[in-house]
Short mmCIF file of N, CA and C and ligand atoms in Angstrom, two decimals:
data_model
loop_
_atom_site.label_atom_id
_atom_site.label_comp_id
_atom_site.label_asym_id
_atom_site.label_seq_id
_atom_site.Cartn_x
_atom_site.Cartn_y
_atom_site.Cartn_z
N UNK A 612 57.99 24.74 -92.92
CA UNK A 612 56.92 25.69 -93.01
C UNK A 612 56.71 26.31 -91.66
N UNK A 613 56.81 27.85 -91.54
CA UNK A 613 56.59 28.37 -90.32
C UNK A 613 54.97 28.81 -90.28
N UNK A 614 54.35 28.92 -88.97
CA UNK A 614 53.07 29.35 -89.06
C UNK A 614 53.02 30.87 -89.26
N UNK A 615 51.96 31.21 -90.02
CA UNK A 615 51.85 32.70 -90.26
C UNK A 615 50.61 33.16 -89.34
N UNK A 616 50.95 34.11 -88.40
CA UNK A 616 49.95 34.68 -87.51
C UNK A 616 49.19 35.55 -88.28
N UNK A 617 47.73 35.65 -87.75
CA UNK A 617 46.79 36.45 -88.63
C UNK A 617 46.19 37.61 -87.69
N UNK A 618 45.64 38.58 -88.24
CA UNK A 618 44.80 39.60 -87.63
C UNK A 618 43.62 38.96 -86.70
N UNK A 619 43.57 39.24 -85.64
CA UNK A 619 43.96 40.34 -84.77
C UNK A 619 45.05 39.98 -83.72
N UNK A 620 45.98 39.06 -84.03
CA UNK A 620 46.91 38.66 -83.11
C UNK A 620 47.74 39.91 -82.75
N UNK A 621 47.96 39.95 -81.37
CA UNK A 621 48.68 41.12 -80.76
C UNK A 621 50.04 41.36 -81.26
N UNK A 622 50.68 40.30 -81.46
CA UNK A 622 52.14 40.36 -82.08
C UNK A 622 52.32 41.25 -83.12
N UNK A 623 51.26 41.20 -84.12
CA UNK A 623 51.25 42.10 -85.27
C UNK A 623 51.49 43.51 -85.01
N UNK A 624 51.17 43.93 -83.87
CA UNK A 624 51.05 45.28 -83.45
C UNK A 624 52.28 45.58 -82.61
N UNK A 625 53.33 44.81 -82.50
CA UNK A 625 54.52 45.13 -81.69
C UNK A 625 55.67 45.60 -82.70
N UNK A 626 56.68 46.42 -82.21
CA UNK A 626 57.66 46.80 -83.11
C UNK A 626 58.82 45.76 -82.85
N UNK A 627 59.30 45.47 -84.07
CA UNK A 627 60.40 44.49 -84.08
C UNK A 627 61.74 45.05 -83.86
N UNK A 628 62.67 44.34 -83.40
CA UNK A 628 63.97 44.78 -82.85
C UNK A 628 65.10 44.62 -84.10
N UNK A 629 66.04 45.37 -84.15
CA UNK A 629 67.16 45.35 -85.05
C UNK A 629 67.84 43.79 -84.89
N UNK A 630 68.32 43.49 -86.12
CA UNK A 630 69.05 42.16 -86.15
C UNK A 630 70.64 42.58 -85.72
N UNK A 631 71.18 41.86 -84.79
CA UNK A 631 72.52 42.19 -84.26
C UNK A 631 73.51 41.07 -84.90
N UNK A 632 73.12 39.89 -84.96
CA UNK A 632 74.06 38.78 -85.39
C UNK A 632 73.71 38.31 -86.80
N UNK A 633 74.64 38.34 -87.59
CA UNK A 633 74.31 37.70 -89.01
C UNK A 633 74.97 36.38 -89.23
N UNK A 634 74.29 35.47 -88.45
CA UNK A 634 74.96 34.17 -88.42
C UNK A 634 73.88 33.09 -88.89
N UNK A 635 74.34 31.77 -88.57
CA UNK A 635 73.60 30.79 -89.28
C UNK A 635 72.14 30.67 -88.81
N UNK A 636 71.98 31.10 -87.48
CA UNK A 636 70.48 31.10 -87.10
C UNK A 636 69.59 32.12 -88.00
N UNK A 637 70.28 33.31 -88.35
CA UNK A 637 69.55 34.23 -89.11
C UNK A 637 69.37 33.69 -90.44
N UNK A 638 70.44 32.97 -91.10
CA UNK A 638 70.20 32.18 -92.44
C UNK A 638 69.15 31.38 -92.38
N UNK A 639 69.03 30.58 -91.42
CA UNK A 639 68.10 29.56 -91.21
C UNK A 639 66.61 30.23 -91.17
N UNK A 640 66.49 31.27 -90.40
CA UNK A 640 65.23 31.92 -90.39
C UNK A 640 64.78 32.56 -91.91
N UNK A 641 65.84 33.17 -92.50
CA UNK A 641 65.53 33.59 -93.75
C UNK A 641 65.07 32.59 -94.59
N UNK A 642 65.77 31.34 -94.61
CA UNK A 642 65.39 30.39 -95.50
C UNK A 642 63.95 29.81 -95.17
N UNK A 643 63.68 29.67 -93.90
CA UNK A 643 62.37 29.15 -93.47
C UNK A 643 61.19 30.27 -93.97
N UNK A 644 61.68 31.50 -93.83
CA UNK A 644 60.67 32.57 -94.21
C UNK A 644 60.22 32.43 -95.72
N UNK A 645 61.32 32.20 -96.43
CA UNK A 645 61.20 32.11 -97.85
C UNK A 645 60.26 30.91 -98.33
N UNK A 646 60.63 29.83 -97.69
CA UNK A 646 59.71 28.49 -98.07
C UNK A 646 58.29 28.86 -97.57
N UNK A 647 58.08 29.49 -96.41
CA UNK A 647 56.83 29.70 -95.96
C UNK A 647 55.98 30.78 -96.96
N UNK A 648 56.77 31.84 -97.36
CA UNK A 648 56.22 32.80 -98.33
C UNK A 648 55.63 32.11 -99.59
N UNK A 649 56.62 31.45 -100.19
CA UNK A 649 56.32 30.68 -101.44
C UNK A 649 55.23 29.66 -101.37
N UNK A 650 55.18 28.93 -100.29
CA UNK A 650 54.09 27.93 -100.18
C UNK A 650 52.82 28.45 -99.81
N UNK A 651 52.90 29.91 -99.32
CA UNK A 651 51.53 30.58 -99.12
C UNK A 651 51.06 31.39 -100.29
N UNK A 652 51.72 31.34 -101.32
CA UNK A 652 51.53 32.27 -102.59
C UNK A 652 51.75 33.79 -102.27
N UNK A 653 52.73 34.01 -101.34
CA UNK A 653 52.99 35.44 -101.09
C UNK A 653 54.10 36.12 -101.98
N UNK A 654 54.16 37.29 -102.00
CA UNK A 654 55.40 37.98 -102.63
C UNK A 654 56.07 38.85 -101.78
N UNK A 655 55.58 38.83 -100.49
CA UNK A 655 56.45 39.61 -99.38
C UNK A 655 55.92 39.08 -97.99
N UNK A 656 56.95 38.96 -97.11
CA UNK A 656 56.77 38.43 -95.83
C UNK A 656 57.77 39.04 -94.76
N UNK A 657 57.19 39.61 -93.67
CA UNK A 657 58.04 40.13 -92.59
C UNK A 657 58.21 39.13 -91.50
N UNK A 658 59.26 39.12 -90.72
CA UNK A 658 59.63 38.15 -89.69
C UNK A 658 58.53 38.11 -88.70
N UNK A 659 57.83 39.34 -88.24
CA UNK A 659 56.88 39.23 -87.20
C UNK A 659 55.64 38.59 -87.55
N UNK A 660 55.46 38.33 -88.96
CA UNK A 660 54.17 37.51 -89.47
C UNK A 660 54.54 35.98 -89.14
N UNK A 661 55.72 35.61 -88.96
CA UNK A 661 55.87 34.28 -88.33
C UNK A 661 56.35 34.19 -86.94
N UNK A 662 55.75 35.26 -86.26
CA UNK A 662 55.99 35.43 -84.90
C UNK A 662 57.56 35.64 -84.26
N UNK A 663 58.31 36.23 -85.25
CA UNK A 663 59.72 36.70 -84.94
C UNK A 663 59.91 38.08 -84.96
N UNK A 664 59.91 38.79 -83.80
CA UNK A 664 60.01 40.34 -83.72
C UNK A 664 61.42 40.91 -84.23
N UNK A 665 61.92 40.57 -85.45
CA UNK A 665 63.04 40.93 -85.90
C UNK A 665 62.82 41.95 -87.19
N UNK A 666 63.70 42.98 -87.55
CA UNK A 666 63.64 43.87 -88.42
C UNK A 666 64.09 43.10 -89.68
N UNK A 667 63.24 42.29 -90.23
CA UNK A 667 63.58 41.52 -91.46
C UNK A 667 62.29 41.50 -92.41
N UNK A 668 62.54 41.63 -93.64
CA UNK A 668 61.46 41.31 -94.55
C UNK A 668 62.02 40.72 -95.80
N UNK A 669 61.30 39.95 -96.64
CA UNK A 669 61.65 39.36 -97.84
C UNK A 669 60.54 39.84 -99.00
N UNK A 670 61.15 40.16 -100.05
CA UNK A 670 60.15 40.46 -101.14
C UNK A 670 60.77 39.63 -102.47
N UNK A 671 59.70 39.03 -103.01
CA UNK A 671 60.11 38.16 -104.24
C UNK A 671 58.85 38.44 -105.28
N UNK A 672 59.12 39.56 -105.97
CA UNK A 672 58.00 39.97 -106.97
C UNK A 672 58.06 39.03 -108.35
N UNK A 673 57.05 38.96 -109.05
CA UNK A 673 56.90 38.26 -110.35
C UNK A 673 57.77 38.98 -111.37
N UNK A 674 58.24 38.35 -112.23
CA UNK A 674 59.01 38.99 -113.41
C UNK A 674 58.01 39.24 -114.60
N UNK A 675 58.55 39.76 -115.61
CA UNK A 675 57.73 40.17 -116.87
C UNK A 675 56.81 39.01 -117.36
N UNK A 676 57.32 37.69 -117.16
CA UNK A 676 56.55 36.58 -117.79
C UNK A 676 55.81 35.97 -116.54
N UNK A 677 55.55 36.54 -115.45
CA UNK A 677 54.61 36.23 -114.41
C UNK A 677 55.09 35.12 -113.62
N UNK A 678 56.60 35.03 -113.71
CA UNK A 678 57.06 33.92 -113.03
C UNK A 678 57.73 34.41 -111.67
N UNK A 679 57.70 33.58 -110.58
CA UNK A 679 58.42 34.14 -109.25
C UNK A 679 59.71 33.30 -109.24
N UNK A 680 60.79 33.82 -109.48
CA UNK A 680 62.21 33.21 -109.49
C UNK A 680 62.86 33.62 -108.23
N UNK A 681 63.64 32.75 -107.55
CA UNK A 681 64.28 33.00 -106.35
C UNK A 681 65.45 34.00 -106.62
N UNK A 682 65.92 33.96 -107.91
CA UNK A 682 67.07 34.98 -108.20
C UNK A 682 66.54 36.53 -108.02
N UNK A 683 65.20 36.65 -108.00
CA UNK A 683 64.77 38.02 -107.98
C UNK A 683 64.44 38.24 -106.54
N UNK A 684 64.65 37.36 -105.49
CA UNK A 684 64.35 37.57 -103.97
C UNK A 684 65.24 38.65 -103.50
N UNK A 685 64.70 39.53 -102.75
CA UNK A 685 65.48 40.43 -102.05
C UNK A 685 65.31 40.23 -100.45
N UNK A 686 66.18 40.19 -99.69
CA UNK A 686 66.28 40.09 -98.22
C UNK A 686 66.56 41.30 -97.60
N UNK A 687 65.71 41.94 -96.80
CA UNK A 687 66.06 43.20 -96.36
C UNK A 687 66.17 43.12 -94.75
N UNK A 688 67.30 43.37 -94.18
CA UNK A 688 67.55 43.37 -92.84
C UNK A 688 67.90 44.86 -92.26
N UNK A 689 67.18 45.19 -91.26
CA UNK A 689 67.36 46.44 -90.60
C UNK A 689 67.16 47.72 -91.54
N UNK A 690 66.19 47.47 -92.46
CA UNK A 690 66.03 48.58 -93.51
C UNK A 690 65.62 49.89 -92.96
N UNK A 691 65.99 50.95 -93.71
CA UNK A 691 65.70 52.39 -93.34
C UNK A 691 65.25 53.00 -94.73
N UNK A 692 63.90 53.47 -94.64
CA UNK A 692 63.22 53.96 -96.04
C UNK A 692 63.17 55.58 -95.95
N UNK A 693 63.55 56.11 -97.07
CA UNK A 693 63.60 57.51 -97.20
C UNK A 693 62.60 57.73 -98.38
N UNK A 694 61.51 58.61 -98.35
CA UNK A 694 60.58 58.83 -99.57
C UNK A 694 61.52 59.65 -100.50
N UNK A 695 61.44 59.61 -101.82
CA UNK A 695 62.08 60.42 -102.83
C UNK A 695 60.89 61.16 -103.32
N UNK A 696 60.88 62.55 -103.14
CA UNK A 696 59.67 63.43 -103.49
C UNK A 696 58.56 63.17 -102.72
N UNK A 697 57.45 63.85 -103.29
CA UNK A 697 56.18 63.80 -102.46
C UNK A 697 55.10 63.07 -103.30
N UNK A 698 55.54 62.60 -104.53
CA UNK A 698 54.41 61.67 -105.22
C UNK A 698 53.93 60.46 -104.56
N UNK A 699 52.55 60.20 -104.84
CA UNK A 699 51.94 59.00 -104.24
C UNK A 699 51.35 58.03 -105.42
N UNK A 700 51.16 56.79 -104.96
CA UNK A 700 50.51 55.92 -105.85
C UNK A 700 49.46 55.05 -105.02
N UNK A 701 48.55 54.56 -105.77
CA UNK A 701 47.59 53.76 -105.21
C UNK A 701 47.63 52.29 -105.58
N UNK A 702 47.45 51.36 -104.78
CA UNK A 702 47.62 49.94 -105.15
C UNK A 702 46.62 49.14 -104.50
N UNK A 703 46.06 48.09 -105.05
CA UNK A 703 45.18 47.27 -104.18
C UNK A 703 46.18 46.18 -103.58
N UNK A 704 46.27 46.40 -102.23
CA UNK A 704 47.20 45.50 -101.35
C UNK A 704 46.54 44.21 -100.74
N UNK A 705 47.24 43.37 -100.45
CA UNK A 705 46.88 42.08 -99.55
C UNK A 705 48.02 41.81 -98.70
N UNK A 706 47.64 41.00 -97.89
CA UNK A 706 48.60 40.63 -96.61
C UNK A 706 48.21 39.16 -96.21
N UNK A 707 49.33 38.31 -96.15
CA UNK A 707 49.12 36.84 -95.72
C UNK A 707 48.47 36.96 -94.31
N UNK A 708 48.74 38.01 -93.53
CA UNK A 708 48.18 38.07 -92.07
C UNK A 708 46.76 38.65 -92.15
N UNK A 709 46.11 38.92 -93.22
CA UNK A 709 44.92 39.33 -93.37
C UNK A 709 44.29 38.70 -94.45
N UNK A 710 44.21 37.23 -94.55
CA UNK A 710 43.96 36.44 -95.69
C UNK A 710 42.50 36.79 -96.29
N UNK A 711 42.69 36.84 -97.54
CA UNK A 711 41.35 37.04 -98.35
C UNK A 711 40.95 38.51 -98.47
N UNK A 712 41.53 39.39 -97.96
CA UNK A 712 41.08 40.83 -98.08
C UNK A 712 42.20 41.48 -98.91
N UNK A 713 41.59 42.27 -99.87
CA UNK A 713 42.59 43.14 -100.66
C UNK A 713 41.74 44.51 -100.96
N UNK A 714 42.50 45.69 -100.66
CA UNK A 714 42.02 46.93 -100.71
C UNK A 714 43.05 47.93 -101.12
N UNK A 715 42.51 49.08 -101.74
CA UNK A 715 43.35 50.11 -102.24
C UNK A 715 44.02 50.85 -101.11
N UNK A 716 45.26 51.30 -101.14
CA UNK A 716 45.94 52.03 -100.09
C UNK A 716 46.95 52.87 -100.89
N UNK A 717 47.06 54.01 -100.34
CA UNK A 717 47.89 55.23 -100.94
C UNK A 717 49.34 55.20 -100.27
N UNK A 718 50.37 55.26 -101.12
CA UNK A 718 51.76 55.26 -100.62
C UNK A 718 52.61 56.02 -101.22
N UNK A 719 53.84 56.28 -100.82
CA UNK A 719 54.84 56.96 -101.71
C UNK A 719 55.16 56.40 -103.04
N UNK A 720 55.27 57.18 -104.00
CA UNK A 720 55.46 56.53 -105.40
C UNK A 720 57.04 56.10 -105.40
N UNK A 721 57.97 56.83 -104.77
CA UNK A 721 59.48 56.39 -105.06
C UNK A 721 60.07 56.59 -103.70
N UNK A 722 60.94 55.56 -103.48
CA UNK A 722 61.58 55.54 -102.06
C UNK A 722 63.00 55.11 -102.32
N UNK A 723 63.81 55.33 -101.28
CA UNK A 723 65.11 54.92 -101.13
C UNK A 723 65.23 54.00 -99.93
N UNK A 724 65.92 52.77 -100.05
CA UNK A 724 65.96 51.88 -98.93
C UNK A 724 67.45 51.56 -98.66
N UNK A 725 68.01 51.83 -97.43
CA UNK A 725 69.22 51.43 -97.07
C UNK A 725 68.95 50.18 -96.17
N UNK A 726 69.74 49.20 -96.36
CA UNK A 726 69.53 47.99 -95.43
C UNK A 726 70.83 47.11 -95.55
N UNK A 727 70.73 45.90 -94.98
CA UNK A 727 71.89 44.93 -94.84
C UNK A 727 71.41 43.76 -95.56
N UNK A 728 72.36 42.97 -96.11
CA UNK A 728 72.11 41.73 -96.64
C UNK A 728 72.29 40.55 -95.64
N UNK A 729 72.15 39.29 -95.92
CA UNK A 729 72.15 38.31 -94.74
C UNK A 729 73.57 38.30 -94.15
N UNK A 730 74.54 38.88 -94.87
CA UNK A 730 75.98 38.70 -94.39
C UNK A 730 76.45 40.03 -93.57
N UNK A 731 75.35 41.00 -93.48
CA UNK A 731 75.73 42.18 -92.88
C UNK A 731 76.21 43.32 -93.73
N UNK A 732 76.40 42.98 -95.01
CA UNK A 732 76.88 44.00 -95.97
C UNK A 732 75.79 45.24 -96.18
N UNK A 733 76.21 46.38 -96.06
CA UNK A 733 75.29 47.40 -96.32
C UNK A 733 75.10 47.56 -97.81
N UNK A 734 73.58 47.78 -97.93
CA UNK A 734 73.00 47.84 -99.40
C UNK A 734 72.15 49.07 -99.54
N UNK A 735 71.88 49.50 -100.71
CA UNK A 735 70.93 50.52 -100.87
C UNK A 735 70.31 50.31 -102.27
N UNK A 736 69.02 50.58 -102.27
CA UNK A 736 68.33 50.53 -103.57
C UNK A 736 67.39 51.76 -103.58
N UNK A 737 66.93 52.08 -105.01
CA UNK A 737 65.85 53.13 -105.15
C UNK A 737 64.78 52.24 -105.83
N UNK A 738 63.48 52.37 -105.43
CA UNK A 738 62.47 51.66 -105.98
C UNK A 738 61.20 52.68 -106.29
N UNK A 739 60.51 52.17 -107.28
CA UNK A 739 59.18 52.72 -107.68
C UNK A 739 58.20 51.71 -107.92
N UNK A 740 56.98 51.97 -108.30
CA UNK A 740 55.93 51.10 -108.69
C UNK A 740 55.88 49.95 -107.70
N UNK A 741 55.45 48.76 -108.08
CA UNK A 741 55.03 47.75 -107.06
C UNK A 741 56.15 47.48 -106.05
N UNK A 742 57.35 47.43 -106.41
CA UNK A 742 58.50 47.19 -105.51
C UNK A 742 58.48 48.36 -104.35
N UNK A 743 58.31 49.61 -104.81
CA UNK A 743 57.98 50.61 -103.63
C UNK A 743 56.82 50.33 -102.76
N UNK A 744 55.82 49.82 -103.41
CA UNK A 744 54.59 49.32 -102.48
C UNK A 744 54.83 48.34 -101.55
N UNK A 745 55.55 47.26 -102.14
CA UNK A 745 55.70 46.10 -101.28
C UNK A 745 56.59 46.37 -100.02
N UNK A 746 57.80 47.35 -100.54
CA UNK A 746 58.71 47.64 -99.43
C UNK A 746 58.10 48.46 -98.31
N UNK A 747 57.08 49.21 -98.73
CA UNK A 747 56.46 50.30 -97.63
C UNK A 747 55.42 49.24 -96.76
N UNK A 748 54.83 48.40 -97.47
CA UNK A 748 53.87 47.54 -96.82
C UNK A 748 54.61 46.72 -95.84
N UNK A 749 55.72 45.99 -96.20
CA UNK A 749 56.57 45.10 -95.26
C UNK A 749 57.15 46.03 -94.29
N UNK A 750 57.74 47.09 -94.53
CA UNK A 750 58.34 47.96 -93.46
C UNK A 750 57.40 48.38 -92.50
N UNK A 751 56.15 48.55 -92.90
CA UNK A 751 55.13 49.05 -91.70
C UNK A 751 54.93 47.82 -90.84
N UNK A 752 55.30 46.59 -91.28
CA UNK A 752 55.06 45.40 -90.29
C UNK A 752 56.15 45.68 -89.23
N UNK A 753 57.34 46.02 -89.62
CA UNK A 753 58.53 46.09 -88.63
C UNK A 753 58.04 47.08 -87.45
N UNK A 754 57.27 48.09 -87.83
CA UNK A 754 56.80 49.02 -86.75
C UNK A 754 55.50 48.87 -86.27
N UNK A 755 54.95 47.45 -86.38
CA UNK A 755 53.75 47.00 -85.90
C UNK A 755 52.48 47.69 -86.52
N UNK A 756 52.67 47.93 -87.86
CA UNK A 756 51.47 48.39 -88.52
C UNK A 756 50.98 47.41 -89.61
N UNK A 757 49.67 47.60 -89.87
CA UNK A 757 49.14 46.71 -90.93
C UNK A 757 48.56 47.65 -91.99
N UNK A 758 48.49 47.16 -93.25
CA UNK A 758 47.90 47.99 -94.31
C UNK A 758 46.48 48.26 -93.96
N UNK A 759 45.87 47.62 -93.22
CA UNK A 759 44.30 47.87 -93.02
C UNK A 759 44.16 49.00 -92.04
N UNK A 760 45.31 49.58 -91.46
CA UNK A 760 45.07 50.92 -90.63
C UNK A 760 45.17 52.09 -91.73
N UNK A 761 45.46 51.88 -93.00
CA UNK A 761 45.52 52.94 -93.86
C UNK A 761 44.37 53.01 -94.72
N UNK A 762 43.17 52.33 -94.51
CA UNK A 762 42.13 52.15 -95.32
C UNK A 762 41.25 53.52 -95.40
N UNK A 763 40.50 53.73 -96.65
CA UNK A 763 39.49 54.91 -96.51
C UNK A 763 38.10 54.42 -95.76
N UNK A 764 37.30 55.16 -95.63
CA UNK A 764 36.06 54.93 -94.84
C UNK A 764 35.43 53.86 -95.63
N UNK A 765 35.21 53.69 -96.91
CA UNK A 765 34.62 52.67 -97.50
C UNK A 765 35.62 51.26 -97.54
N UNK A 766 36.75 51.43 -97.44
CA UNK A 766 37.66 50.37 -97.39
C UNK A 766 37.56 49.73 -95.91
N UNK A 767 37.30 50.52 -94.94
CA UNK A 767 37.13 49.88 -93.45
C UNK A 767 35.72 49.27 -93.31
N UNK A 768 34.61 49.85 -94.19
CA UNK A 768 33.53 48.99 -94.12
C UNK A 768 33.68 47.71 -94.72
N UNK A 769 34.43 47.70 -96.00
CA UNK A 769 34.58 46.46 -96.58
C UNK A 769 35.31 45.36 -95.69
N UNK A 770 36.16 46.02 -94.94
CA UNK A 770 37.06 45.07 -94.09
C UNK A 770 36.21 44.55 -93.00
N UNK A 771 35.26 45.35 -92.36
CA UNK A 771 34.34 44.88 -91.20
C UNK A 771 33.62 43.55 -91.72
N UNK A 772 33.01 43.89 -93.03
CA UNK A 772 32.04 42.80 -93.52
C UNK A 772 32.97 41.67 -93.80
N UNK A 773 34.28 41.79 -94.27
CA UNK A 773 34.98 40.50 -94.63
C UNK A 773 35.34 39.81 -93.29
N UNK A 774 35.50 40.40 -92.15
CA UNK A 774 35.92 39.89 -90.98
C UNK A 774 34.76 39.21 -90.30
N UNK A 775 33.57 39.74 -90.49
CA UNK A 775 32.36 39.17 -90.12
C UNK A 775 32.28 37.84 -90.91
N UNK A 776 32.28 37.98 -92.16
CA UNK A 776 32.11 36.69 -92.89
C UNK A 776 33.04 35.65 -92.70
N UNK A 777 34.32 36.17 -92.36
CA UNK A 777 35.39 35.02 -92.08
C UNK A 777 34.98 34.45 -90.64
N UNK A 778 34.68 35.26 -89.79
CA UNK A 778 34.28 34.61 -88.47
C UNK A 778 32.92 33.47 -88.71
N UNK A 779 32.08 34.08 -89.35
CA UNK A 779 30.83 33.04 -89.63
C UNK A 779 31.38 31.77 -90.26
N UNK A 780 32.23 31.90 -91.32
CA UNK A 780 32.54 30.52 -91.86
C UNK A 780 33.61 29.71 -91.03
N UNK A 781 34.05 30.26 -89.93
CA UNK A 781 34.86 29.50 -89.06
C UNK A 781 33.99 28.55 -88.29
N UNK A 782 32.80 29.22 -87.96
CA UNK A 782 32.02 28.47 -86.98
C UNK A 782 31.52 27.33 -87.39
C1 LIG B 663 51.77 44.69 -103.00
C2 LIG B 663 50.97 44.72 -101.95
C3 LIG B 663 51.20 44.24 -100.71
C4 LIG B 663 52.38 43.41 -100.79
C5 LIG B 663 52.64 42.56 -99.50
C6 LIG B 663 52.99 41.17 -99.74
N1 LIG B 663 51.59 40.63 -99.63
C7 LIG B 663 51.39 39.32 -100.10
O1 LIG B 663 52.26 38.53 -100.38
C8 LIG B 663 50.07 38.93 -99.97
C9 LIG B 663 49.72 37.58 -100.45
C10 LIG B 663 48.22 36.88 -100.35
C11 LIG B 663 48.10 35.74 -100.89
C12 LIG B 663 46.70 34.95 -100.85
O2 LIG B 663 46.74 33.84 -101.35
C13 LIG B 663 46.39 33.72 -102.64
O3 LIG B 663 45.97 34.79 -103.26
C14 LIG B 663 46.33 32.31 -103.39
C15 LIG B 663 45.99 35.69 -100.19
O4 LIG B 663 44.60 35.05 -99.97
C16 LIG B 663 44.33 34.32 -99.03
O5 LIG B 663 44.97 34.16 -98.09
C17 LIG B 663 42.98 33.89 -99.03
C18 LIG B 663 46.06 36.90 -99.43
C19 LIG B 663 47.36 37.51 -99.63
C20 LIG B 663 53.22 43.23 -101.78
C21 LIG B 663 52.87 44.10 -103.01
CO1 LIG B 664 51.64 42.18 -94.80
#
């Protein structure tokens, strides 16, 4: 298990670097990130959340039966996202680096992602719905951004209250 860093840790606001070597060290990091994400009840995790500033994230959505199977895991390395059209969707997002806080965020409805797999093979996929939301959320981490930067006025008020309460309960 790796430690997941949480807001307001400064590392979360740094831009991650491209992966250059698709070697056993990368594979170990991907495997450790997967174990960390699953044991934290996550469906997405970026490398910066475990304090590794590399352009990597994982997504493992639940299937129709609400099961989270490793066969549905997608490892994105050096991803590049392109919106398809101008449609947007709103989804209530959460992040393992902002524990216990969930709020609506607006994102592109459909996207294309070009990325590499763990062996350095070029891949591409088109996504909509929850997968598109998750990819955009995780890709923001690679550029040092968190979903809480995209909140509405009321969402920000809700976050302030949440952060105050979490501070209190830590004391
Ligand atoms: C849609 C929106 C956002 C994403 C990004 C990936 N986010 C997560 O995987 C968030 C997981 C999460 C899990 C939590 O734990 C439980 O619910 C048991 C959680 O709550 C606490 O930590 C207290 C917060 C976030 C993908 C798709
Ligand atoms: Co996140």
